[in-house]
C-alpha cells in the first residue's frame, strides 16, 4: 500500500468541500518528523486557511471532522497552529503486514494504466574501453528500467551505441599506420584497444602542445583577475557602508578567482603531462613527429567510412564485433542487459530523410555551407549537416526518434545522459513537435559527474578517464578485505572457502559501486571513494547487504529451533491477525518502515531519482538494526511474540532484497 497516496485521496475529498483547488493542498502529507506526534502529518490547513480567510486551527478542525480515516488511523489530532497529526491504527498495521507477508510483491501494486516507456541509457563509444564516465548513465538507466517494470509499465531499453563516429576513424587510422594484422587477428580486443590508445595519445599530444601557449596566457589573465578581485574584497571589507551580504559577495568573487587559477594550473599540468609522456618515450616521440596531422587524418578516415569506402567499411565490419564483445564483458559483470542495442550506424541510411523532411517543413537555413535549424529561445542553431556533408548527433537523434515512433509507438522516452548535454536535448526536444512527434513525452534524465578525491572529474594524471574495469577490480578487492577479513572468517559456520569468498567479494564490490552512485541524487556530483563505498557502516550497499544477511541468519536459527525445513512457508501459513501483534516501539517502527516500501518506489519513479529507493533501504536497515537489538527473536515461548517477530524479520529480508534488486544489486545469505 502507498500510504501517502491513500491519505492524500482522503484529504482530497475533505478539502474539496472547502475549495475547488483541492489538489494543490491534498498532497501536503509527510511522514512525521517526530513519532511522538504520530506517523504522518498534514500541513494543508495553514495555506488553505490563508486562502479561505479563516484561522488555521478552525480549518484544520473542519478537515478532521470531514476525514473518513477510521479504518486506517486513530482519531486525528490538531496541534500547534493547525498541524494535523495522524497515527496508524494497530489493527490496520497488523492486517496490512499479514497481507504483505502472503504477497510475492510484498504489497506493491501495479499501476492501473501502464505506459510504454523507452529508456535510452549507457550508450558508450564501442571502439574504446568503457571508463568511469559510463557508470552513471548505465546504473541510473538500469535502475529506472527495473523500477518502472516492477510497477507494471511496458519498458523497452535501448543502448544507443556510438559505433559509427570518430572513435572508429581513430582505430582505422591506428590499424593502417601502426597495426600488425597478425597480432590483431590473434588477439583483437587488446590489440585494437592498444591501437586506439596510441593514436588517441598522438592526437592529444599535438592538441596539448598547441594549447600550452594559450594556457599560459590564461594563467596570467587569471592571476591578474585574482589580484584585482582580492583588492576589491579588501576594499569591501573596509567599507562600513556596505552590507554583510555585499561584502560576502565580494569575498566570494575573490575566492572564485583564486579557484580559477587552480583550474588553469590543473589544465596546464595535464597538457604538460601529455606532452612529457610522449617526448620522454623515443618510440612515441618518433611517431608524433611522423604524424603531425593525425587529428585531421582521423577525421578523413571517418568521413571515408561514412561515404562507403570499401576498405574502411570492411575494417569497420571486422572490428565492430570484437569491440562489442569488450563492452559486453563489462555489462555481464555489471549484470546489465538491454532489449535493443541499436547503434548510430543503424540509423545512417535515415539521415538524408531527416534533412529532407526538415527542408520540406521550411525549417532549414544554410549558414556557412552547413544546414542549420534556427529556433526561438536559443542563441545558436541546431546543425544537422556540416558543409562537408557529414551529419551530427542531432540528425541521428531525430532519425532515432522517428524510428522509435514508427516501430514502438512509445508514450514516453527517457534519455539518461549527463547534464552537459542539456542544451542539445532542449533543442532536440523542441524539434519533435514540428516533425509530428509531439505526442511522445521526452525527458532528459540528466546527471552530474564522478569526481576523484581532489574534487575534480576523475581522471588519470595524463588527463584520460579512468577505465571502468579497473575500478570494478579495485572495489571487489576492497570488499574482500572488509567482509572476508580473518576475524570475520573465523566466526563462519560452516567455514567459508575461497570460492565463496570471491563470490561474496564480487557481489559486494560491484554493488558498492552501483549503490554509491545511486545513493546520490543523480543531478549532483559525487566523490569516488572505494573505502567508504564498501564500509560496513553508513549509507552503503554493504551495510544493507549485511542487514539482509542478518535476517537470513536469524531465520535459519529459528527454523532449527522450531524444527521446520521452510521457515518462510511456516511464517506465511501460520501468521495471521490473531497471532500478530506489535507490542514494542521498535516492532512498530519497523512495521511502518516496511509499509512505506511502495511509497519509496513511487517517489523514485516520479522524480526519476533512484536515490529515494537507496535512502529508504538505508533507513529501513537502520530501523531493523534497532529492532534487532531491542527485540529478541530466538527463544520466545509466547507464540504471538514469536510469530510477530519472525514475520517482521522475514518481511525485512524480502523488502531489502527486492529493493536492492530494483537497483540491480545482489544479496548474499551470509557474510
XYZ file of C-alpha atoms in Angstrom, residues 170-196 198-199 315 318-319 322:
33
model
C 40.936 6.521 -34.730
C 41.057 2.717 -34.787
C 41.151 2.538 -38.587
C 43.986 5.095 -38.749
C 45.872 3.276 -35.991
C 45.462 -0.072 -37.737
C 46.642 1.274 -41.096
C 49.729 3.008 -39.698
C 50.716 1.064 -36.585
C 48.805 -2.212 -36.662
C 50.155 -5.713 -37.126
C 47.405 -7.694 -38.924
C 48.614 -10.997 -37.480
C 48.604 -9.692 -33.903
C 45.160 -8.127 -34.334
C 43.777 -11.340 -35.812
C 45.249 -13.411 -32.970
C 44.187 -11.135 -30.101
C 41.792 -8.488 -31.449
C 40.384 -6.842 -28.311
C 43.642 -5.834 -26.549
C 45.371 -5.027 -29.855
C 42.562 -2.751 -31.058
C 42.439 -1.082 -27.625
C 46.192 -0.539 -27.831
C 45.926 0.975 -31.318
C 43.125 3.261 -30.146
C 48.273 5.016 -29.243
C 46.508 7.022 -31.945
C 37.669 -2.859 -41.454
C 35.751 -6.714 -38.997
C 36.489 -4.713 -35.832
C 35.280 -7.502 -31.186
